Coordinates of C-alpha atoms and ligand atoms in Angstrom, one line a residue:
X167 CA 16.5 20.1 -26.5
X168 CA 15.0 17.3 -25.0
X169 CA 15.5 13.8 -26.5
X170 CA 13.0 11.7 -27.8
X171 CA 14.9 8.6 -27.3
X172 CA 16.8 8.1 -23.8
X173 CA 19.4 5.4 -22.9
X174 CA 19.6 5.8 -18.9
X175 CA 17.5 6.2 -16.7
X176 CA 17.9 7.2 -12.7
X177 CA 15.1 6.7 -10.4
X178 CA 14.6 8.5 -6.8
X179 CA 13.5 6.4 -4.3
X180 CA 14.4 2.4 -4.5
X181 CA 10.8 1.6 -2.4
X182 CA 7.2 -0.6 -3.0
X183 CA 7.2 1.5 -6.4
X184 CA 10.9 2.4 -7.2
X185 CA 12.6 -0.5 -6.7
X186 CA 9.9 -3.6 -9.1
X187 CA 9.3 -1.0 -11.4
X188 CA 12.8 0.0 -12.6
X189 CA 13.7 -3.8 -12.1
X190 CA 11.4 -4.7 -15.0
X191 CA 12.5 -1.8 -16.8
X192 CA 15.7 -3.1 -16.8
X193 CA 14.9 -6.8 -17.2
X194 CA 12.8 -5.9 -20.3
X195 CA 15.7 -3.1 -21.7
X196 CA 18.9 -4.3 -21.9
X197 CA 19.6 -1.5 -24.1
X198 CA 19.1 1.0 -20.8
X199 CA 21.1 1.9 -18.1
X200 CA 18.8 2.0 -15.0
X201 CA 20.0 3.4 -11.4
X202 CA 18.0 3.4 -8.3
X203 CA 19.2 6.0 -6.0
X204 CA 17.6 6.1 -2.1
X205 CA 19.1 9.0 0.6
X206 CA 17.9 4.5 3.0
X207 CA 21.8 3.0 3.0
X208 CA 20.4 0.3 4.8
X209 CA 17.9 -0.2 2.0
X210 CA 20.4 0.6 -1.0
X211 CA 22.3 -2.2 0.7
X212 CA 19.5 -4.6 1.2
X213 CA 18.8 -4.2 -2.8
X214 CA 22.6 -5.3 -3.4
X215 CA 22.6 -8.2 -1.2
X216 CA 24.2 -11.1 -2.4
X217 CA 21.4 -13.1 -1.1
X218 CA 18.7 -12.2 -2.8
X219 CA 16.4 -13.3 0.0
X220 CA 16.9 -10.2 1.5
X221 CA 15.6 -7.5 -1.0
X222 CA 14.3 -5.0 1.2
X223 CA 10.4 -6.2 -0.4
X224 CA 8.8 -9.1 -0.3
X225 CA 7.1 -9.6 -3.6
X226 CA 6.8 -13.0 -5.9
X227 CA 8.7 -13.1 -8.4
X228 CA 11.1 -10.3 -7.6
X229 CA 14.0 -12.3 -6.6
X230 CA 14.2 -13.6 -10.4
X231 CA 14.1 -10.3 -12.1
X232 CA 16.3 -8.8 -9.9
X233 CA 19.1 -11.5 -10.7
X234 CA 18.5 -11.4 -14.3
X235 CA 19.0 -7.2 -14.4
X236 CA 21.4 -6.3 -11.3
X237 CA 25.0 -5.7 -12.2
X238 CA 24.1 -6.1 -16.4
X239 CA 22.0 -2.5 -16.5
X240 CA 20.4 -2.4 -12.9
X241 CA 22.4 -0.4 -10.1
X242 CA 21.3 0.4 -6.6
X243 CA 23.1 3.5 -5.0
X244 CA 23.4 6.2 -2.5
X245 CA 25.0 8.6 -4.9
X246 CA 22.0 10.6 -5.7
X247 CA 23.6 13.7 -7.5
X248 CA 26.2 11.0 -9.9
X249 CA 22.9 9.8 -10.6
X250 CA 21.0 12.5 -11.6
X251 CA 24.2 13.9 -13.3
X252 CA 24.4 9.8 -15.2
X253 CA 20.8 10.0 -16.8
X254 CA 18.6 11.9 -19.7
X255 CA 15.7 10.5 -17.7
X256 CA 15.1 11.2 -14.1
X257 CA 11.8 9.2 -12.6
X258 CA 11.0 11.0 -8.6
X259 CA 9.5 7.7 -7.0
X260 CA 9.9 9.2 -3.2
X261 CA 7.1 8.9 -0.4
X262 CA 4.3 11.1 -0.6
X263 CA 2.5 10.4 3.0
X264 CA -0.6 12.4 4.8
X265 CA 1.0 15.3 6.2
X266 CA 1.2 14.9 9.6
X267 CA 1.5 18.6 11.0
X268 CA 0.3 22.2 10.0
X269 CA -2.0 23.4 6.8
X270 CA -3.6 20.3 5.4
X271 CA -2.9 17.9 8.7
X272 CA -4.0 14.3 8.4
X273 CA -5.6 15.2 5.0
X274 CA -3.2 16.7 2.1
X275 CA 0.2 15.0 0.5
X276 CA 3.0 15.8 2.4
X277 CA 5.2 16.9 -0.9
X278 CA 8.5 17.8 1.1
X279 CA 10.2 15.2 -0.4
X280 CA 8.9 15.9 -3.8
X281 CA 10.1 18.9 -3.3
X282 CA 13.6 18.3 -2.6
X283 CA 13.5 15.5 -5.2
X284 CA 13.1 18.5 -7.6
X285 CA 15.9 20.4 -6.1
X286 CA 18.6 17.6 -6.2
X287 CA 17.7 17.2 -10.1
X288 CA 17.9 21.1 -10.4
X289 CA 21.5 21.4 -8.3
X290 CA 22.8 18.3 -10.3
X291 CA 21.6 18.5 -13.8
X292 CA 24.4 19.0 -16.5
X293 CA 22.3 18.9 -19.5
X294 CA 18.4 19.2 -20.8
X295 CA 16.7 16.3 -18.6
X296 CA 13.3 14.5 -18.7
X297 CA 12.0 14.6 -15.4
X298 CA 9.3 11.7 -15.0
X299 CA 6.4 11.8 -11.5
X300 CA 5.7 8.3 -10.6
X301 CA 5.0 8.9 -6.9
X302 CA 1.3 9.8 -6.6
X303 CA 0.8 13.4 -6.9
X304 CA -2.2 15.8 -6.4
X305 CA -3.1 17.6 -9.6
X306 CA -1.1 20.3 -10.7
X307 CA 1.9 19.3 -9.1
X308 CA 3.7 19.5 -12.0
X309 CA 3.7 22.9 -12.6
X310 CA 5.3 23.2 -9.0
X311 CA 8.1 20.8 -9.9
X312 CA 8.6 22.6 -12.8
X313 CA 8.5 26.0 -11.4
X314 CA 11.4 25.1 -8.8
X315 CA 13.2 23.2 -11.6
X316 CA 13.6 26.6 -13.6
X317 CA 14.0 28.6 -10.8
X318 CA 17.6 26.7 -9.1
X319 CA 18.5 26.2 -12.8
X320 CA 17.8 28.8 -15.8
X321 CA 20.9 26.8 -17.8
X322 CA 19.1 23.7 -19.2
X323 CA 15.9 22.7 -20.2
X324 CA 13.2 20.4 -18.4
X325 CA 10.0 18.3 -19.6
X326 CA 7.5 16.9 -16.8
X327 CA 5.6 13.8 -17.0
X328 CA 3.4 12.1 -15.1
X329 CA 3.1 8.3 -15.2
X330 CA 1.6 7.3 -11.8
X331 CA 1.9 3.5 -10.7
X332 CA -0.8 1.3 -10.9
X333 CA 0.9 -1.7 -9.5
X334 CA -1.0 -3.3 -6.5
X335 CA 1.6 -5.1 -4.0
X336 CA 2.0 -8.8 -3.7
X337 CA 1.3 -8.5 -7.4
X338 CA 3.7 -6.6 -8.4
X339 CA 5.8 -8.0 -10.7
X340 CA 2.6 -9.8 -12.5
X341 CA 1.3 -6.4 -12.7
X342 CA 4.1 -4.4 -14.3
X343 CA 4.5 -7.5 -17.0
X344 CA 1.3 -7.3 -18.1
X345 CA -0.3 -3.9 -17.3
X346 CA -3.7 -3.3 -17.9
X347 CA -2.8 0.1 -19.3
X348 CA 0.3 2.6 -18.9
X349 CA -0.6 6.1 -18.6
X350 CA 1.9 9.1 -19.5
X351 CA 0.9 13.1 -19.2
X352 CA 2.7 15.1 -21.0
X353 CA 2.7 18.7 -22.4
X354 CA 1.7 19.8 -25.9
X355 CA 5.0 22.0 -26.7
X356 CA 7.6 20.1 -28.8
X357 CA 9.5 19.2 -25.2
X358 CA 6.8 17.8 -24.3
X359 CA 6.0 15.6 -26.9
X360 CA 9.3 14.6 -27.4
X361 CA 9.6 13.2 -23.6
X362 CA 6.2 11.4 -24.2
X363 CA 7.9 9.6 -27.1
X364 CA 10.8 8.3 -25.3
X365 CA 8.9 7.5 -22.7
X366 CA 6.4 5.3 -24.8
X367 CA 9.4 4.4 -26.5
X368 CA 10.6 2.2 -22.8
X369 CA 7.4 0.8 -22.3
X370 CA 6.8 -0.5 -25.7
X371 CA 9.8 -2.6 -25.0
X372 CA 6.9 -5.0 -23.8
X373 CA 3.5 -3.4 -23.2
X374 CA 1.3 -3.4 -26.5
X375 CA 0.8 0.2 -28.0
X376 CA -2.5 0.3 -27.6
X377 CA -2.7 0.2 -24.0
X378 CA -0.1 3.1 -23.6
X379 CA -2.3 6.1 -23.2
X380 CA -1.0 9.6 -23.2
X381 CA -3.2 12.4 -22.0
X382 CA -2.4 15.8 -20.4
X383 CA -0.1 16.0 -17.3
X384 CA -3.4 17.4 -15.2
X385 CA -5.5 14.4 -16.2
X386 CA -2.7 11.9 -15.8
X387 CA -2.4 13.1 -12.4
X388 CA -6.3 12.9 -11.4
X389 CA -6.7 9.8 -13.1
X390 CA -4.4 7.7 -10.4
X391 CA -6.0 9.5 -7.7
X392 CA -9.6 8.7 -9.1
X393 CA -8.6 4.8 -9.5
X394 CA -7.3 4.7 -6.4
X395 CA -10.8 6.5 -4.8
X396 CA -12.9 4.1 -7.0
X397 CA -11.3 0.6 -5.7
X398 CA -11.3 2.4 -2.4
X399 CA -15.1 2.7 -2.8
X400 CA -15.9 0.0 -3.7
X401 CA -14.6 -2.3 -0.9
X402 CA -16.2 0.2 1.2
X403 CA -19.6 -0.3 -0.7
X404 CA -19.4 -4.0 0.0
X405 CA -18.3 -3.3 3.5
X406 CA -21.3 -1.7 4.5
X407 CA -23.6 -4.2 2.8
X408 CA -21.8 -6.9 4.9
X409 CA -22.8 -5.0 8.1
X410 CA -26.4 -5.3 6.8
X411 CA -26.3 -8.7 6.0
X412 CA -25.0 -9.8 9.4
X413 CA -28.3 -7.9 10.6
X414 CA -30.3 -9.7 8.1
X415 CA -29.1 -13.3 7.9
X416 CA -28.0 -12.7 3.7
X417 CA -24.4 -13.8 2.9
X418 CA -22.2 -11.1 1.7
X419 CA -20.4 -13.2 -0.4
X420 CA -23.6 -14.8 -2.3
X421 CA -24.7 -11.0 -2.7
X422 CA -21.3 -10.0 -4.1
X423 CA -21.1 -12.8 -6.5
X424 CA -24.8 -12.1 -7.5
X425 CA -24.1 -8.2 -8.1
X426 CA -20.7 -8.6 -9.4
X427 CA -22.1 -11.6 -12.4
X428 CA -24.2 -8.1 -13.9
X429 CA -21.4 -7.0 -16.4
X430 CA -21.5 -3.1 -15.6
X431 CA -20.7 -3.7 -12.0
X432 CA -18.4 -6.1 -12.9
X433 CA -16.6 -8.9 -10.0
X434 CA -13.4 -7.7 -9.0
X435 CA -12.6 -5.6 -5.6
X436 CA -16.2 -7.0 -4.4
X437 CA -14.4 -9.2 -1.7
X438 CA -15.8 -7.7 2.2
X439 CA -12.4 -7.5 4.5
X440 CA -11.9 -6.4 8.0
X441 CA -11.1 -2.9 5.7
X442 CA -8.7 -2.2 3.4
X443 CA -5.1 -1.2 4.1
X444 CA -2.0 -0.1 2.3
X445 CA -0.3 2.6 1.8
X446 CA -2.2 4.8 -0.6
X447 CA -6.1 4.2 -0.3
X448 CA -6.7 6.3 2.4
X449 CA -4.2 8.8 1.8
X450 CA -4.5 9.0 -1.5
X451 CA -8.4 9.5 -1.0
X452 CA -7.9 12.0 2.2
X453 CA -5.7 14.1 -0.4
X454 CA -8.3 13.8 -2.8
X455 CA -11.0 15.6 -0.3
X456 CA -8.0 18.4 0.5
X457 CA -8.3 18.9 -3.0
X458 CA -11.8 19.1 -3.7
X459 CA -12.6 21.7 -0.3
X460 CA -9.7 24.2 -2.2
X461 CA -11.1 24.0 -4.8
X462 CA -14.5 25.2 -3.3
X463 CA -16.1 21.7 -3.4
X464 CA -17.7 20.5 -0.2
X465 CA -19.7 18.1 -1.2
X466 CA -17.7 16.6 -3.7
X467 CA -15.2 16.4 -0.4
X468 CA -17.8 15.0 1.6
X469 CA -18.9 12.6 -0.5
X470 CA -15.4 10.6 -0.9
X471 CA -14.7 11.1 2.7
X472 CA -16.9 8.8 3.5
X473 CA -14.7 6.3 1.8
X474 CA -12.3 6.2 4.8
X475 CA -15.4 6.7 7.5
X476 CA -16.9 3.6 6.1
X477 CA -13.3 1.6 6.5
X478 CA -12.5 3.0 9.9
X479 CA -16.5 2.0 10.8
X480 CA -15.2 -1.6 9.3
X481 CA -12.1 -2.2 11.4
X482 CA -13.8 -1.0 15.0
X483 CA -16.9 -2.9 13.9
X484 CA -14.7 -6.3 13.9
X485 CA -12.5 -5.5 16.9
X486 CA -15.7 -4.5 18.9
X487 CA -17.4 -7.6 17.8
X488 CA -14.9 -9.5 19.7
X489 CA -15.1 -7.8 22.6
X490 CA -18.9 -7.9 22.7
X491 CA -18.7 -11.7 21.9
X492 CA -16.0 -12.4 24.3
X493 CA -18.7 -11.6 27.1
X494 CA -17.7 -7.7 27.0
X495 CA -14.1 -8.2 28.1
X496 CA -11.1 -8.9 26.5
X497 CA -9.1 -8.1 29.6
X498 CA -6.0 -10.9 30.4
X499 CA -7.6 -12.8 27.4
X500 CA -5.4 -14.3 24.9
X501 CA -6.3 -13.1 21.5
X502 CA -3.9 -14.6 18.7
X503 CA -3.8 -12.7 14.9
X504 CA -2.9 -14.7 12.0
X505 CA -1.5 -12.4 9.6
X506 CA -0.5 -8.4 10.0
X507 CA 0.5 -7.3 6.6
X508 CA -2.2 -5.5 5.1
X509 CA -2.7 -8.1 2.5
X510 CA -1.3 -11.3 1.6
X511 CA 2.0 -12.2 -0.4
X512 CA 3.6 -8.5 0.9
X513 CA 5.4 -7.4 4.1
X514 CA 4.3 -4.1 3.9
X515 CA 2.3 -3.1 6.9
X516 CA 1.5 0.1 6.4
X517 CA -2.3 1.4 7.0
X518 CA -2.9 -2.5 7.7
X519 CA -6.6 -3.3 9.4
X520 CA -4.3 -5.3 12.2
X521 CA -2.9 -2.4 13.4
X522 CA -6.1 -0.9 14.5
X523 CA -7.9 -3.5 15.4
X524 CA -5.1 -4.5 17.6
X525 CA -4.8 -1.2 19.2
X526 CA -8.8 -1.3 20.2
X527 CA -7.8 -4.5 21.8
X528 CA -5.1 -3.3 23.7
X529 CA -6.8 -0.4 25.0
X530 CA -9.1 -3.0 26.8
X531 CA -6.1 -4.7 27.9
X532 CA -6.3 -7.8 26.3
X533 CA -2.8 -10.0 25.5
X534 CA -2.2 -9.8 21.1
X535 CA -0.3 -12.5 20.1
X536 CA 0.3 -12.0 16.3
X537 CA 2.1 -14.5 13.8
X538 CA 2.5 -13.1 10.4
X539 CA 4.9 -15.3 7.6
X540 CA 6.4 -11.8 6.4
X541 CA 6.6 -9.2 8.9
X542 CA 9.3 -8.7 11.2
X543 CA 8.1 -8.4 15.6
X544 CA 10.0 -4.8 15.0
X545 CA 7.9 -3.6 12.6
X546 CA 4.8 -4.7 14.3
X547 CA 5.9 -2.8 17.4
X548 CA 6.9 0.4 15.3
X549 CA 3.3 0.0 14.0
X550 CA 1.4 0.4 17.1
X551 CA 3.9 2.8 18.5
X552 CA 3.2 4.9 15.6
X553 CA -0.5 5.1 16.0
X554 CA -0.2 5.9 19.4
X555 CA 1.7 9.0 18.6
X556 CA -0.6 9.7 15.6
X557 CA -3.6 8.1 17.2
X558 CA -5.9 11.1 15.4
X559 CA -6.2 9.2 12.6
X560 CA -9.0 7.1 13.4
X561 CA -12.0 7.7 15.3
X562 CA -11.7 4.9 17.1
X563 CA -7.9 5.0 18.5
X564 CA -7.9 8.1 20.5
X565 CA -7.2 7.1 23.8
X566 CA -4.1 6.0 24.8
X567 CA -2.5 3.0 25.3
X568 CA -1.9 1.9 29.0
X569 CA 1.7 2.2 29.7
X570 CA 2.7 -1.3 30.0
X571 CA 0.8 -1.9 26.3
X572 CA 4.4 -3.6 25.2
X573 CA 4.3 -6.2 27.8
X574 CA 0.8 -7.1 26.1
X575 CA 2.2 -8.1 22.5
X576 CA 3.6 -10.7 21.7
X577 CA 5.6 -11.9 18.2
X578 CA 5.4 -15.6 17.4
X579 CA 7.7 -17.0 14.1
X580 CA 5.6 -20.1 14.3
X581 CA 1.7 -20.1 14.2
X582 CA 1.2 -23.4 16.1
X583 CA 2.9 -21.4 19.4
X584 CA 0.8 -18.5 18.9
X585 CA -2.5 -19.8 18.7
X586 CA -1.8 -22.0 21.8
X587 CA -4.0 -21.6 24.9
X588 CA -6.0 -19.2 23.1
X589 CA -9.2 -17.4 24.0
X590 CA -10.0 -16.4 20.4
X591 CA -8.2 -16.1 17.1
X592 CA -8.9 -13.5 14.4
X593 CA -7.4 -13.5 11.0
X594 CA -6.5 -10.5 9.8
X595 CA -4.4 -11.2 6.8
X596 CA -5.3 -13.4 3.8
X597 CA -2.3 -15.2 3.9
X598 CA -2.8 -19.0 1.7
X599 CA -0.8 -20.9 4.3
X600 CA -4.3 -20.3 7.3
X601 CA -6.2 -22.4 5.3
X602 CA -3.7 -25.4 5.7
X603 CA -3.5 -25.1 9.6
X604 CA -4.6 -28.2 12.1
X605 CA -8.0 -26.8 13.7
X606 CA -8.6 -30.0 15.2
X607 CA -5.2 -29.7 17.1
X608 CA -5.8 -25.8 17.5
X609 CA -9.0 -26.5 19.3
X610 CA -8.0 -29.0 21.3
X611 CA -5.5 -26.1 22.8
X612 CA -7.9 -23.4 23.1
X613 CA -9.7 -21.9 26.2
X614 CA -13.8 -22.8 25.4
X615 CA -16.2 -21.2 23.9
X616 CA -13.5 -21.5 21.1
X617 CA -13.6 -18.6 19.2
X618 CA -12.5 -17.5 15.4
X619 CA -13.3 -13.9 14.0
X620 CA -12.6 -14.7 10.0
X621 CA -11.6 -11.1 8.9
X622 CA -11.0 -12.4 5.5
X623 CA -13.5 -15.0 4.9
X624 CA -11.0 -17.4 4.2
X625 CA -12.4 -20.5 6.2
X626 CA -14.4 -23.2 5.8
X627 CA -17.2 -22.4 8.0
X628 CA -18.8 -25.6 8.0
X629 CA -15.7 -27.5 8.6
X630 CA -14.4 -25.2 11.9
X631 CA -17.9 -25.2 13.2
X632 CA -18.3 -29.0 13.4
X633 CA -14.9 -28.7 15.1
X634 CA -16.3 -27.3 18.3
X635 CA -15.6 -23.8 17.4
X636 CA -17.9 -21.0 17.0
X637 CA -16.9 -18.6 14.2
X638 CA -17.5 -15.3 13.3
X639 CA -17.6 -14.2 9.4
X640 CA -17.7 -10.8 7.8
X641 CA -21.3 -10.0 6.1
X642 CA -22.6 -13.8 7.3
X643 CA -25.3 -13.7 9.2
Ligands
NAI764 N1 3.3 1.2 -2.6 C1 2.6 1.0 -3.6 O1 2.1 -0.1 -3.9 C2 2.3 2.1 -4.6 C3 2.8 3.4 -4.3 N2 2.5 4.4 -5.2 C4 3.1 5.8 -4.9 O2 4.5 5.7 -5.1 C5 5.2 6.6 -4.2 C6 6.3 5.8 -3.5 O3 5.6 4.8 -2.7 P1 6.5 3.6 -2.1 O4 7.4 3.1 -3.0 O5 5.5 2.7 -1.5 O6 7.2 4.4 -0.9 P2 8.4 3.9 0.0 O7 8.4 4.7 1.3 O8 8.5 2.4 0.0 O9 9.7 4.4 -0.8 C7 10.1 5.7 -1.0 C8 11.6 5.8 -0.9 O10 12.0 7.1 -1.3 C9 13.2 7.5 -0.5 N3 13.4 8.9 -0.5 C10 12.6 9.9 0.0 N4 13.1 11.1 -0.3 C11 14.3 10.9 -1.0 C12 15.2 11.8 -1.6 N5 15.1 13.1 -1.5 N6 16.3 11.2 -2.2 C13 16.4 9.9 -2.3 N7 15.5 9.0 -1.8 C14 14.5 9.5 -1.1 C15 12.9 6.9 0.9 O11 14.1 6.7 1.6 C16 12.2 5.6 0.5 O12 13.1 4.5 0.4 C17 4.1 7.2 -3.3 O13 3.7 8.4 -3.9 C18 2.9 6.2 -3.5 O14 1.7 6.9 -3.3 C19 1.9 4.2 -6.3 C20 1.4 3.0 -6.7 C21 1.6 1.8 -5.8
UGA765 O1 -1.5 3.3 -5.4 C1 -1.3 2.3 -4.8 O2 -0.6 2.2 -3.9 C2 -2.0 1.0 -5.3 O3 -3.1 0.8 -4.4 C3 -3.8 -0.4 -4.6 O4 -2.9 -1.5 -4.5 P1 -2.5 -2.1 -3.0 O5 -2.9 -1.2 -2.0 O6 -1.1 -2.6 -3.1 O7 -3.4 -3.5 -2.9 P2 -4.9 -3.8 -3.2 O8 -5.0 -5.1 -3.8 O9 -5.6 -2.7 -4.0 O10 -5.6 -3.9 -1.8 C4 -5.7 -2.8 -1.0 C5 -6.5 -3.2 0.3 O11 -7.9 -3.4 0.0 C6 -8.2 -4.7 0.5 N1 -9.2 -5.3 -0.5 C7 -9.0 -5.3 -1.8 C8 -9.9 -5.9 -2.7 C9 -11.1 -6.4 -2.2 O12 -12.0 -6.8 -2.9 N2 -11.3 -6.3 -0.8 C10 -10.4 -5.8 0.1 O13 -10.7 -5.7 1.3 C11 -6.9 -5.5 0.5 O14 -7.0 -6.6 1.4 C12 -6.0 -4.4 1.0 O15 -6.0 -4.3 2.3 C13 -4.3 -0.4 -6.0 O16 -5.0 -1.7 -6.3 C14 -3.2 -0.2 -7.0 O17 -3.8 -0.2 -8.4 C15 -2.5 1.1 -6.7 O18 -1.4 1.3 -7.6

């Protein structure tokens, strides 16, 4: 029988979404025994650090919930199956990336690990478990977990839930305390209902009843990858108004706040970019249009494809824009980054506008210097090396690299050294600590015409312009 009341809880995967989110379970119930199992040593080692400088994530606040619930009734491991065997509650939190070979290529969830996930619980479970989807699934994967569940094990008894993640990084911490809402699918059969309850019964530990919403397990698992399309869309809405008003001489920004003031369009997720990044939005929305083509919807497919055509448009639009202003060469020319995450406050990098943009540059041989406050020069090389490989998925990356394309990146730890003797500086990362820099001293040490591409319409226009420089906004005519 499955409990409706649980008092440990293991997760699978101690990543972005595993590790803050079964932190602040565990800061906010002392009551439960939370372990976070990962197949990563290095990171299950990183999350036990001493130092708590060197969690694996960069995310505010993270550092002090960590210390408050690690070693009281938060574990990090590598035992998978003691964990699995250790708790009534069993959260899969694993990657779920674009598949990257045969049916569904570069469009559907690669479930593999999913899958295995489901097999580990199956091989290790010693009693009736509740077995909870936070990684981002496409509908009705459920019933495949389920299926493979009763299959390896006939003995004991299994609910599925699905509570996708809503958490946006950077934020992380802020978001999980105070969630907008909390949504849990469950089944109808008594099993069901009593895994809903106990997992209602862990968030009402600190999220108001009323914004814990429990629906079916099929809608549950739409609804994240609808949210996710929506947000998606609508920085891609605003993205291609800002091409138009760079034709047209309107400000992106004054149209944004105008639109965003009517209350049913609302302001948030109105701010133009270089193109969104991350990990999910454009898998999560390439997965959405595998789903709708199988399920004999074209245009349905069509229509949210788009989505990602409009971003990839974004990104080549800005890198060719500083090839055609750099008098149609970039060739030898030092171009310095500020910023490669793909937002601020994070060191994730994954899907981040930089990477692309700085692969278009590359391909015209220019010299990348990149300073980022967060990300490591190995990860930044792993980035481009891993769009070379995969270079299908943009438009706009297909050729190769030239073969001495290392030799043209360079890492800086400090920005003053990497914007040195530049030819033109583009921010690609929102990061607060740009707006603070010395232009007067940065222009002094710049080749002339002194150019800025602001990918994030962070500066002060006026104030660089009167500098000497000429700057480049997104959406400003
Ligand atoms: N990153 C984000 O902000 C958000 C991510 N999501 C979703 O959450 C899921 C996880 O995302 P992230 O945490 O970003 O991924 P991640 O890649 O940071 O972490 C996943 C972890 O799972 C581990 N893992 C994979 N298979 C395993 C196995 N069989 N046994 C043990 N460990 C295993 C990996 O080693 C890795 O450390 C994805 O489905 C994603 O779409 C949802 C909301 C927000
Ligand atoms: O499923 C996920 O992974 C998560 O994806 C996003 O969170 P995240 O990608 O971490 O960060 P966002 O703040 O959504 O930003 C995504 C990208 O869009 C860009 N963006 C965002 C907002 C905006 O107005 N303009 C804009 O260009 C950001 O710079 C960033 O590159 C969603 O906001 C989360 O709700 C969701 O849980």
């Amino acid at each position: 029988m499955i409990p409706n009341k649980i008092n440990s809880i293991c997760c699978i995967g101690a990543g972005y979404v595993g590790g803050p989110t079964m932190s602040v379970i565990a800061q906010k119930c002392p009551h439960i025994k939370v372990t976070v199992v990962d197949i990563n040593e290095e990171r299950i080692n990183a999350w036990n650090d001493e130092n708590l400088d060197n969690l694996p994530i960069y995310e505010p606040g993270l550092n002090q919930v960590v210390a408050e619930a690690r070693g009281r009734n938060l574990f990090f491991s590598t035992e998978i199956e003691q964990g699995i065997k250790d708790a009534q509650m069993i959260f899969i939190s694993v990657n779920t990336p674009t598949k990257t070979y045969g049916t569904g290529k570069g469009m559907a969830a690669d479930l593999k690990f999913v899958e295995l996930c489901a097999r580990q619980i199956a091989q290790a479970a010693n009693e009736d478990k509740i077995v909870v989807e936070k990684s981002t699934l496409p509908v009705r994967t459920a019933e495949s977990i389920k299926r493979i569940l009763e299959a390896e094990d006939s003995e004991h008894e299994f609910a599925i839930l699905s509570n996708p993640e809503f958490l946006a990084e950077g934020t992380a911490i802020e978001d999980l305390h105070y969630a907008d809402r909390m949504l849990i699918g469950g089944e109808s059969d008594e099993n069901g209902q009593n895994a809903i309850e106990a997992l209602v019964d862990v968030y009402a530990n600190w999220i108001p009843r009323e914004k814990l919403i429990t629906t079916s397990v099929w809608s549950s698992e739409l609804s994240k990858l609808t949210a996710n399309a929506f947000l998606a869309q609508r920085v891609s809405s605003i993205n291609s108004i800002s091409a138009l008003c760079e034709r047209t001489g309107a400000d992106v920004e004054e149209v944004a706040h105008a639109i965003g003031m009517d209350s049913r369009i609302g302001s948030k997720f109105l701010k133009s970019s270089v193109g969104f990044g991350g990990s999910c939005f454009q898998k999560d929305i390439l997965n959405l249009v595998y789903l709708c083509r199988h399920f004999g919807l074209p245009e349905v497919a069509e229509y949210w494809e788009q989505v990602v055509k409009m971003n990839d448009y974004q990104k080549h639009r800005f890198a060719k824009q500083i090839i055609d202003t750099l008098f149609n060469t970039v060739s030898g020319k030092k171009i310095s980054f500020l910023g490669w995450a793909f937002k601020k406050d994070t060191n994730d990098t994954r899907e981040s506008s930089a990477i692309y943009v700085a692969y278009e540059l590359l391909q015209d041989r220019a010299e990348v210097h990149v300073y980022d406050p967060k990300v490591s020069s190995d990860q930044i090389y792993k980035d481009i090396s891993y769009l070379q490989e995969h270079s299908s998925s943009s438009p706009y990356c297909k050729e190769k690299l030239p073969k001495d394309w290392k030799e043209l990146l360079h890492i800086h730890k400090e920005s003053d050294l990497c914007l040195k003797n530049s030819h033109a500086i583009a921010v690609l990362t929102e990061w607060d600590e740009f707006k603070n820099i010395n232009w007067d001293s940065v222009y002094a040490n710049m080749y002339k015409p002194a150019f800025i591409f602001d990918g994030r319409n962070i500066l002060d226009r006026e104030k660089i312009a009167k500098i000497g420089f000429e700057i480049k906004s997104i959406g400003k005519g």
